[in-house]
mmCIF file of C-alpha atoms in Angstrom:
data_model
loop_
_atom_site.group_PDB
_atom_site.id
_atom_site.type_symbol
_atom_site.label_atom_id
_atom_site.label_comp_id
_atom_site.label_asym_id
_atom_site.label_seq_id
_atom_site.Cartn_x
_atom_site.Cartn_y
_atom_site.Cartn_z
ATOM 1 C CA MET A 1288 6.428 4.110 81.689
ATOM 2 C CA ARG A 1289 3.139 2.930 82.741
ATOM 3 C CA ILE A 1290 1.144 -0.043 83.884
ATOM 4 C CA PRO A 1291 0.866 -2.094 80.801
ATOM 5 C CA ILE A 1292 -2.912 -2.837 80.963
ATOM 6 C CA THR A 1293 -5.772 -1.712 78.726
ATOM 7 C CA GLY A 1294 -7.526 1.602 79.498
ATOM 8 C CA ASN A 1295 -6.802 5.191 79.313
ATOM 9 C CA ASN A 1296 -3.455 5.516 80.740
ATOM 10 C CA LYS A 1297 -2.030 8.712 79.611
ATOM 11 C CA ALA A 1298 -1.177 11.444 82.118
ATOM 12 C CA ASP A 1299 1.408 14.121 82.621
ATOM 13 C CA SER A 1300 3.763 13.691 85.448
ATOM 14 C CA SER A 1301 6.247 16.182 87.240
ATOM 15 C CA TYR A 1302 9.104 15.236 89.268
ATOM 16 C CA GLU A 1303 8.330 15.334 93.037
ATOM 17 C CA THR A 1304 10.750 14.801 96.002
ATOM 18 C CA PRO A 1305 10.320 11.478 97.787
ATOM 19 C CA PHE A 1306 8.967 13.201 100.967
ATOM 20 C CA ASP A 1307 6.336 14.935 99.057
ATOM 21 C CA VAL A 1308 5.277 11.630 97.499
ATOM 22 C CA VAL A 1309 5.125 9.606 100.679
ATOM 23 C CA LYS A 1310 3.083 12.220 102.625
ATOM 24 C CA ARG A 1311 0.368 11.687 100.223
ATOM 25 C CA SER A 1312 0.564 8.058 99.840
ATOM 26 C CA VAL A 1313 -1.304 5.015 101.139
ATOM 27 C CA ALA A 1314 1.187 2.216 101.853
ATOM 28 C CA VAL A 1315 0.239 -1.515 101.718
ATOM 29 C CA ILE A 1316 1.840 -3.384 104.581
ATOM 30 C CA GLY A 1317 1.603 -7.229 104.812
ATOM 31 C CA TYR A 1318 3.558 -10.351 105.628
ATOM 32 C CA ARG A 1319 4.616 -13.068 103.266
ATOM 33 C CA GLY A 1320 1.529 -14.640 101.653
ATOM 34 C CA ALA A 1321 -0.820 -12.026 103.089
ATOM 35 C CA GLY A 1322 -1.954 -10.972 99.633
ATOM 36 C CA LYS A 1323 -0.195 -7.655 99.114
ATOM 37 C CA THR A 1324 0.698 -8.330 95.456
ATOM 38 C CA THR A 1325 -2.718 -9.491 94.619
ATOM 39 C CA PHE A 1326 -4.580 -6.690 96.400
ATOM 40 C CA MET A 1327 -2.497 -4.184 94.534
ATOM 41 C CA GLY A 1328 -3.040 -6.069 91.243
ATOM 42 C CA LEU A 1329 -6.822 -5.966 91.811
ATOM 43 C CA LEU A 1330 -6.848 -2.313 92.673
ATOM 44 C CA ALA A 1331 -4.872 -1.667 89.413
ATOM 45 C CA ILE A 1332 -7.409 -3.712 87.315
ATOM 46 C CA HIS A 1333 -10.330 -2.061 89.018
ATOM 47 C CA ILE A 1334 -8.861 1.463 88.269
ATOM 48 C CA ASP A 1335 -8.404 0.162 84.748
ATOM 49 C CA TYR A 1336 -12.088 -0.806 84.766
ATOM 50 C CA LEU A 1337 -13.127 2.527 86.022
ATOM 51 C CA ALA A 1338 -11.051 4.232 83.340
ATOM 52 C CA SER A 1339 -12.757 2.079 80.622
ATOM 53 C CA ILE A 1340 -16.034 3.536 81.425
ATOM 54 C CA ASP A 1341 -14.998 7.001 82.338
ATOM 55 C CA ASN A 1342 -12.357 8.572 79.847
ATOM 56 C CA LYS A 1343 -11.616 11.355 82.225
ATOM 57 C CA ILE A 1344 -9.868 8.937 84.565
ATOM 58 C CA THR A 1345 -5.981 8.877 83.705
ATOM 59 C CA TYR A 1346 -3.429 6.816 85.446
ATOM 60 C CA ILE A 1347 0.263 6.145 84.976
ATOM 61 C CA PHE A 1348 2.897 4.303 86.692
ATOM 62 C CA ASN A 1349 6.163 6.261 88.094
ATOM 63 C CA PRO A 1350 8.937 3.783 88.869
ATOM 64 C CA GLY A 1351 10.796 4.512 92.017
ATOM 65 C CA VAL A 1352 13.862 3.078 90.289
ATOM 66 C CA TYR A 1353 15.009 2.960 86.735
ATOM 67 C CA ASP A 1354 15.081 -0.887 86.524
ATOM 68 C CA PHE A 1355 11.528 -1.450 87.821
ATOM 69 C CA PRO A 1356 10.502 -4.904 86.453
ATOM 70 C CA LEU A 1357 7.410 -3.873 84.401
ATOM 71 C CA PRO A 1358 7.343 -7.353 82.476
ATOM 72 C CA GLU A 1359 6.809 -9.125 85.753
ATOM 73 C CA TRP A 1360 4.064 -6.663 86.781
ATOM 74 C CA ASP A 1361 2.401 -7.254 83.386
ATOM 75 C CA GLU A 1362 2.518 -11.013 84.036
ATOM 76 C CA ILE A 1363 0.997 -10.565 87.564
ATOM 77 C CA LEU A 1364 -1.945 -8.469 86.151
ATOM 78 C CA GLU A 1365 -2.515 -11.008 83.326
ATOM 79 C CA LYS A 1366 -2.662 -13.926 86.061
ATOM 80 C CA ILE A 1367 -5.108 -11.901 88.137
ATOM 81 C CA ARG A 1368 -7.431 -11.249 85.219
ATOM 82 C CA ASN A 1369 -7.572 -14.967 84.434
ATOM 83 C CA GLY A 1370 -8.140 -15.640 88.193
ATOM 84 C CA GLU A 1371 -4.975 -17.611 88.687
ATOM 85 C CA PRO A 1372 -3.165 -17.786 92.021
ATOM 86 C CA LEU A 1373 -0.013 -15.898 92.632
ATOM 87 C CA PRO A 1374 2.810 -17.361 94.780
ATOM 88 C CA PRO A 1375 4.201 -15.350 97.610
ATOM 89 C CA THR A 1376 6.994 -12.753 96.571
ATOM 90 C CA ASP A 1377 10.354 -14.590 96.930
ATOM 91 C CA VAL A 1378 12.570 -13.382 99.838
ATOM 92 C CA THR A 1379 15.394 -13.341 97.611
ATOM 93 C CA LYS A 1380 13.678 -11.332 94.761
ATOM 94 C CA LYS A 1381 14.262 -7.698 94.122
ATOM 95 C CA PRO A 1382 11.254 -5.771 95.310
ATOM 96 C CA TYR A 1383 9.008 -3.635 92.968
ATOM 97 C CA VAL A 1384 9.369 0.027 94.138
ATOM 98 C CA GLY A 1385 7.174 2.683 92.410
ATOM 99 C CA ARG A 1386 3.909 4.282 92.620
ATOM 100 C CA LEU A 1387 0.551 4.192 90.939
ATOM 101 C CA VAL A 1388 -0.680 7.766 90.230
ATOM 102 C CA VAL A 1389 -4.337 8.179 89.413
ATOM 103 C CA ARG A 1390 -6.326 11.401 88.441
ATOM 104 C CA TYR A 1391 -9.968 11.046 88.495
ATOM 105 C CA PRO A 1392 -11.666 14.574 88.326
ATOM 106 C CA LYS A 1393 -15.251 13.189 89.047
ATOM 107 C CA LEU A 1394 -14.047 11.988 92.480
ATOM 108 C CA LEU A 1395 -10.844 13.879 93.201
ATOM 109 C CA GLY A 1396 -11.235 17.203 91.562
ATOM 110 C CA SER A 1397 -7.839 18.578 90.754
ATOM 111 C CA GLY A 1398 -6.212 16.216 93.212
ATOM 112 C CA GLU A 1399 -4.651 12.709 92.606
ATOM 113 C CA VAL A 1400 -4.469 9.351 94.316
ATOM 114 C CA ASN A 1401 -0.921 8.296 94.979
ATOM 115 C CA ILE A 1402 -0.536 4.516 95.842
ATOM 116 C CA PRO A 1403 3.104 3.274 96.368
ATOM 117 C CA ILE A 1404 3.747 -0.323 95.269
ATOM 118 C CA VAL A 1405 6.470 -1.655 97.635
ATOM 119 C CA ASP A 1406 5.994 -5.419 96.959
ATOM 120 C CA LEU A 1407 8.610 -6.582 99.238
ATOM 121 C CA ALA A 1408 8.759 -10.039 100.549
ATOM 122 C CA GLY A 1409 7.061 -10.054 104.012
ATOM 123 C CA GLU A 1410 10.116 -11.283 105.865
ATOM 124 C CA LEU A 1411 12.077 -8.120 105.047
ATOM 125 C CA TYR A 1412 9.813 -6.005 106.778
ATOM 126 C CA GLN A 1413 10.833 -7.124 110.181
ATOM 127 C CA PRO A 1414 14.634 -6.272 109.918
ATOM 128 C CA ILE A 1415 13.643 -2.701 108.577
ATOM 129 C CA MET A 1416 11.168 -2.042 111.404
ATOM 130 C CA ASP A 1417 13.161 -3.837 114.331
ATOM 131 C CA PHE A 1418 14.929 -0.485 115.082
ATOM 132 C CA THR A 1419 11.693 0.884 116.628
ATOM 133 C CA PHE A 1420 12.231 -1.771 119.359
ATOM 134 C CA ASN A 1421 15.910 -2.212 119.504
ATOM 135 C CA SER A 1422 16.799 1.422 119.396
ATOM 136 C CA LYS A 1423 15.269 1.830 122.838
ATOM 137 C CA SER A 1424 18.093 -0.258 124.157
ATOM 138 C CA LYS A 1425 20.981 1.650 125.834
ATOM 139 C CA ASP A 1426 23.871 -0.299 123.995
ATOM 140 C CA PHE A 1427 21.832 0.101 120.579
ATOM 141 C CA ASP A 1428 24.502 1.051 117.863
ATOM 142 C CA TYR A 1429 22.513 2.730 115.264
ATOM 143 C CA LYS A 1430 25.445 3.015 112.884
ATOM 144 C CA LYS A 1431 26.223 -0.734 113.087
ATOM 145 C CA TRP A 1432 22.473 -1.623 112.752
ATOM 146 C CA ASN A 1433 21.997 0.581 109.683
ATOM 147 C CA GLU A 1434 25.147 -0.780 108.135
ATOM 148 C CA ASN A 1435 24.166 -4.357 108.723
ATOM 149 C CA LEU A 1436 20.671 -3.747 107.462
ATOM 150 C CA ILE A 1437 21.921 -2.149 104.385
ATOM 151 C CA ARG A 1438 24.425 -5.009 103.792
ATOM 152 C CA ARG A 1439 21.681 -7.626 104.108
ATOM 153 C CA LEU A 1440 19.206 -5.900 101.782
ATOM 154 C CA GLU A 1441 21.934 -5.129 99.076
ATOM 155 C CA SER A 1442 22.902 -8.758 99.243
ATOM 156 C CA LEU A 1443 19.421 -9.411 97.852
ATOM 157 C CA GLY A 1444 19.627 -7.049 95.109
ATOM 158 C CA ILE A 1445 17.917 -4.084 96.964
ATOM 159 C CA THR A 1446 19.937 -0.828 96.201
ATOM 160 C CA LYS A 1447 20.257 1.998 98.537
ATOM 161 C CA ASP A 1448 17.702 3.913 96.208
ATOM 162 C CA ASP A 1449 15.244 1.022 96.726
ATOM 163 C CA LEU A 1450 15.910 1.070 100.517
ATOM 164 C CA ARG A 1451 15.318 4.765 100.822
ATOM 165 C CA ASN A 1452 11.954 4.525 99.008
ATOM 166 C CA ILE A 1453 10.879 1.517 100.912
ATOM 167 C CA TYR A 1454 11.853 3.075 104.388
ATOM 168 C CA GLY A 1455 10.190 6.484 103.541
ATOM 169 C CA PHE A 1456 6.997 4.728 102.507
ATOM 170 C CA ILE A 1457 6.927 2.487 105.654
ATOM 171 C CA PHE A 1458 7.492 5.425 108.219
ATOM 172 C CA ASN A 1459 5.998 8.366 106.662
ATOM 173 C CA ALA A 1460 3.079 7.306 104.555
ATOM 174 C CA LYS A 1461 -0.056 9.388 105.175
ATOM 175 C CA ALA A 1462 -2.151 6.137 105.457
ATOM 176 C CA TYR A 1463 -1.703 2.530 105.663
ATOM 177 C CA LEU A 1464 -3.620 -0.571 104.550
ATOM 178 C CA ILE A 1465 -2.892 -3.555 106.702
ATOM 179 C CA ILE A 1466 -3.183 -6.728 104.877
ATOM 180 C CA ILE A 1467 -4.323 -10.021 106.610
ATOM 181 C CA ASN A 1468 -4.835 -13.545 105.148
ATOM 182 C CA LEU A 1469 -8.208 -14.637 106.499
ATOM 183 C CA GLU A 1470 -7.252 -18.341 105.664
ATOM 184 C CA HIS A 1471 -4.175 -17.917 107.823
ATOM 185 C CA ALA A 1472 -5.688 -16.174 110.588
ATOM 186 C CA LEU A 1473 -8.572 -18.730 111.019
ATOM 187 C CA SER A 1474 -6.118 -21.641 110.682
ATOM 188 C CA THR A 1475 -4.371 -20.701 113.932
ATOM 189 C CA ILE A 1476 -7.585 -20.597 115.893
ATOM 190 C CA SER A 1477 -9.706 -23.316 114.445
ATOM 191 C CA LYS A 1478 -9.260 -26.978 114.258
ATOM 192 C CA ASN A 1479 -11.434 -27.141 111.183
ATOM 193 C CA ASN A 1480 -9.134 -24.694 109.295
ATOM 194 C CA ALA A 1481 -5.899 -26.134 110.738
ATOM 195 C CA SER A 1482 -3.120 -26.911 108.381
ATOM 196 C CA ASN A 1483 0.271 -28.622 108.525
ATOM 197 C CA ASP A 1484 1.888 -25.143 108.436
ATOM 198 C CA ASN A 1485 -0.315 -24.143 111.683
ATOM 199 C CA ALA A 1486 2.593 -23.347 113.909
ATOM 200 C CA ASP A 1487 4.663 -21.465 111.305
ATOM 201 C CA ILE A 1488 1.704 -19.454 110.366
ATOM 202 C CA LYS A 1489 0.949 -18.640 113.976
ATOM 203 C CA SER A 1490 4.542 -17.456 114.476
ATOM 204 C CA LEU A 1491 4.285 -15.294 111.489
ATOM 205 C CA LEU A 1492 1.208 -13.656 112.374
ATOM 206 C CA GLY A 1493 2.768 -12.968 115.730
ATOM 207 C CA ARG A 1494 5.808 -11.380 114.334
ATOM 208 C CA TYR A 1495 3.373 -9.458 112.013
ATOM 209 C CA PHE A 1496 1.683 -8.141 115.150
ATOM 210 C CA THR A 1497 4.947 -6.947 116.570
ATOM 211 C CA VAL A 1498 5.665 -4.999 113.280
ATOM 212 C CA VAL A 1499 2.227 -3.403 113.382
ATOM 213 C CA THR A 1500 2.567 -2.481 117.182
ATOM 214 C CA ASN A 1501 6.178 -0.971 116.464
ATOM 215 C CA LEU A 1502 4.783 1.031 113.571
ATOM 216 C CA VAL A 1503 1.857 2.245 115.637
ATOM 217 C CA ASN A 1504 4.178 3.378 118.493
ATOM 218 C CA TYR A 1505 6.662 4.921 116.224
ATOM 219 C CA ARG A 1506 3.805 7.010 114.609
ATOM 220 C CA LYS A 1507 2.500 8.010 117.988
ATOM 221 C CA GLU A 1508 5.964 8.921 119.330
ATOM 222 C CA GLN A 1509 6.543 11.342 116.301
ATOM 223 C CA LYS A 1510 3.003 12.715 116.865
ATOM 224 C CA ASP A 1511 2.094 11.943 113.370
ATOM 225 C CA LEU A 1512 -0.989 9.809 113.193
ATOM 226 C CA PRO A 1513 -1.698 8.432 109.797
ATOM 227 C CA HIS A 1514 -4.998 6.990 108.527
ATOM 228 C CA VAL A 1515 -5.232 3.234 108.790
ATOM 229 C CA GLY A 1516 -7.573 0.391 107.305
ATOM 230 C CA ILE A 1517 -7.468 -3.395 107.197
ATOM 231 C CA VAL A 1518 -7.903 -5.617 104.272
ATOM 232 C CA LEU A 1519 -8.935 -9.107 104.772
ATOM 233 C CA THR A 1520 -7.885 -11.357 101.925
ATOM 234 C CA HIS A 1521 -8.573 -14.785 100.664
ATOM 235 C CA TYR A 1522 -12.362 -14.597 101.621
ATOM 236 C CA ASP A 1523 -13.173 -17.245 99.071
ATOM 237 C CA LYS A 1524 -11.094 -19.805 100.971
ATOM 238 C CA VAL A 1525 -12.982 -19.430 104.063
ATOM 239 C CA ARG A 1526 -16.388 -18.209 103.100
ATOM 240 C CA GLU A 1527 -18.298 -21.297 103.749
ATOM 241 C CA TYR A 1528 -16.837 -21.461 107.303
ATOM 242 C CA ILE A 1529 -17.460 -17.730 108.053
ATOM 243 C CA GLU A 1530 -20.984 -17.611 106.644
ATOM 244 C CA GLY A 1531 -21.961 -21.216 107.827
ATOM 245 C CA THR A 1532 -20.244 -21.792 111.165
ATOM 246 C CA PHE A 1533 -20.196 -18.250 112.233
ATOM 247 C CA GLY A 1534 -23.322 -17.198 110.389
ATOM 248 C CA PHE A 1535 -21.727 -13.766 109.645
ATOM 249 C CA ASN A 1536 -23.024 -11.589 106.680
ATOM 250 C CA VAL A 1537 -19.895 -9.515 105.921
ATOM 251 C CA TRP A 1538 -21.506 -8.185 102.890
ATOM 252 C CA GLY A 1539 -24.618 -6.890 104.300
ATOM 253 C CA ASN A 1540 -23.833 -6.154 107.989
ATOM 254 C CA TYR A 1541 -20.696 -4.112 108.692
ATOM 255 C CA ASN A 1542 -20.824 -5.064 112.464
ATOM 256 C CA ASP A 1543 -20.189 -8.686 111.212
ATOM 257 C CA ARG A 1544 -16.754 -7.589 109.807
ATOM 258 C CA ILE A 1545 -15.803 -6.213 113.140
ATOM 259 C CA ARG A 1546 -16.790 -9.401 114.942
ATOM 260 C CA LEU A 1547 -14.919 -11.342 112.379
ATOM 261 C CA MET A 1548 -11.780 -9.211 112.816
ATOM 262 C CA ASN A 1549 -12.049 -9.463 116.559
ATOM 263 C CA TYR A 1550 -12.397 -13.364 116.269
ATOM 264 C CA THR A 1551 -9.342 -13.692 114.167
ATOM 265 C CA ARG A 1552 -6.792 -10.966 115.164
ATOM 266 C CA SER A 1553 -8.606 -8.629 117.587
ATOM 267 C CA GLU A 1554 -5.127 -7.311 118.908
ATOM 268 C CA ILE A 1555 -4.308 -5.691 115.561
ATOM 269 C CA LEU A 1556 -7.568 -3.901 115.379
ATOM 270 C CA LYS A 1557 -7.037 -2.645 118.967
ATOM 271 C CA GLN A 1558 -3.645 -1.407 118.164
ATOM 272 C CA LEU A 1559 -4.670 0.501 115.144
ATOM 273 C CA ARG A 1560 -7.349 2.204 117.046
ATOM 274 C CA ASN A 1561 -4.667 3.864 118.975
ATOM 275 C CA LEU A 1562 -3.921 5.911 115.706
ATOM 276 C CA ARG A 1563 -7.571 6.389 114.551
ATOM 277 C CA GLU A 1564 -10.893 5.339 116.123
ATOM 278 C CA ASP A 1565 -12.389 4.711 112.717
ATOM 279 C CA VAL A 1566 -10.509 1.811 111.171
ATOM 280 C CA PRO A 1567 -12.419 0.426 108.031
ATOM 281 C CA ILE A 1568 -12.290 -3.100 107.321
ATOM 282 C CA PHE A 1569 -12.379 -4.228 103.621
ATOM 283 C CA ILE A 1570 -12.765 -7.691 102.337
ATOM 284 C CA THR A 1571 -11.426 -9.130 99.252
ATOM 285 C CA TYR A 1572 -10.923 -12.340 96.908
ATOM 286 C CA TYR A 1573 -10.669 -13.248 93.237
ATOM 287 C CA GLU A 1574 -11.631 -16.206 91.468
ATOM 288 C CA LYS A 1575 -11.692 -17.294 87.814
ATOM 289 C CA PRO A 1576 -14.121 -14.987 85.835
ATOM 290 C CA SER A 1577 -17.605 -16.230 85.273
ATOM 291 C CA VAL A 1578 -17.769 -14.809 81.788
ATOM 292 C CA PRO A 1579 -14.541 -14.412 79.533
ATOM 293 C CA ILE A 1580 -15.128 -10.738 78.771
ATOM 294 C CA HIS A 1581 -16.918 -8.073 80.588
ATOM 295 C CA ALA A 1582 -19.673 -7.056 78.323
ATOM 296 C CA PRO A 1583 -20.003 -3.399 78.686
ATOM 297 C CA THR A 1584 -16.244 -2.638 78.549
ATOM 298 C CA GLY A 1585 -14.697 -5.485 76.588
ATOM 299 C CA LEU A 1586 -12.206 -6.008 79.507
ATOM 300 C CA ARG A 1587 -11.358 -9.385 80.867
ATOM 301 C CA LEU A 1588 -12.088 -9.323 84.728
ATOM 302 C CA PRO A 1589 -11.726 -11.902 87.468
ATOM 303 C CA ASP A 1590 -14.550 -12.521 89.800
ATOM 304 C CA TYR A 1591 -13.996 -10.017 92.598
ATOM 305 C CA PRO A 1592 -16.006 -7.698 94.866
ATOM 306 C CA GLN A 1593 -16.240 -4.628 92.635
ATOM 307 C CA LYS A 1594 -18.303 -2.701 95.130
ATOM 308 C CA GLU A 1595 -15.593 -3.392 97.677
ATOM 309 C CA TYR A 1596 -13.012 -1.879 95.512
ATOM 310 C CA ASP A 1597 -15.175 1.184 94.809
ATOM 311 C CA GLU A 1598 -15.239 1.686 98.747
ATOM 312 C CA ILE A 1599 -11.487 1.265 98.884
ATOM 313 C CA PHE A 1600 -11.023 3.821 96.184
ATOM 314 C CA ASN A 1601 -13.288 6.162 97.938
ATOM 315 C CA TRP A 1602 -11.520 5.770 101.261
ATOM 316 C CA ILE A 1603 -8.099 6.341 99.714
ATOM 317 C CA LYS A 1604 -9.344 9.519 98.036
ATOM 318 C CA GLU A 1605 -10.842 10.800 101.442
ATOM 319 C CA VAL A 1606 -7.461 10.097 103.305
ATOM 320 C CA LEU A 1607 -5.123 11.680 100.791
ATOM 321 C CA LYS A 1608 -7.137 15.051 100.841
#
């Protein structure tokens, strides 16, 4: 089974234990509407683009469970290639659980990039991670909590195998990419970007901060410090405000990225620096393609920051060494 997109996607794969997999994985963490699915789709499309210009790149998709919905993933990639918006993952929808395995000798030598795709509705991260807070209580009943959680997730079509994969990736990944929707973050602090959903978004971001804090504290307690990075999504929606009102040049001045992050959700950056001092900030967006077909490769690509995805790919390669 593979990601059904054009390119060189044949590679051998051997069975590995889940723990071996997660210890060389970059897990993408985000709340509902943050842009997790879109980010993963753009990353897959960018790897496909790299493979189309370098036939030494190989990649496959290994499903974490046998019923991984490849047709849905195919539809997601098709929409992204056309620059069409994606709706948030439905909270009642079975998650995508699997991993993208990339071998790229030019950058990785004999190693490989392993990226789990746990496309879970953002609301479900909270109950999975609540135990890091609740378990500190003297009357906390782990067995009862665990049974209640499993019952809730299985009622949504999430099996024990799915849960095992999700749990493993969240708590044991070697690195994390923390996804934040820039449009959401700015709407909670700026009247010019406010929306009717302002209060709900502010509450959602607050809960997300709790999730990130609990995750950071858990890994610190385990004395197992992962690498961490931030991905700010939906830049196209707030580009005029960021570049016009703030005068930030996020593409040419990295310090402006730090200023932007500090302006929007500074507490998340501070928390992540408890794990690693160096927390890279990546920025992404995608729009309808300016030309139908990418001339050198014959691939249809959306308008997205390709150099940024080169940097993301390089960062993933480094942290998984």
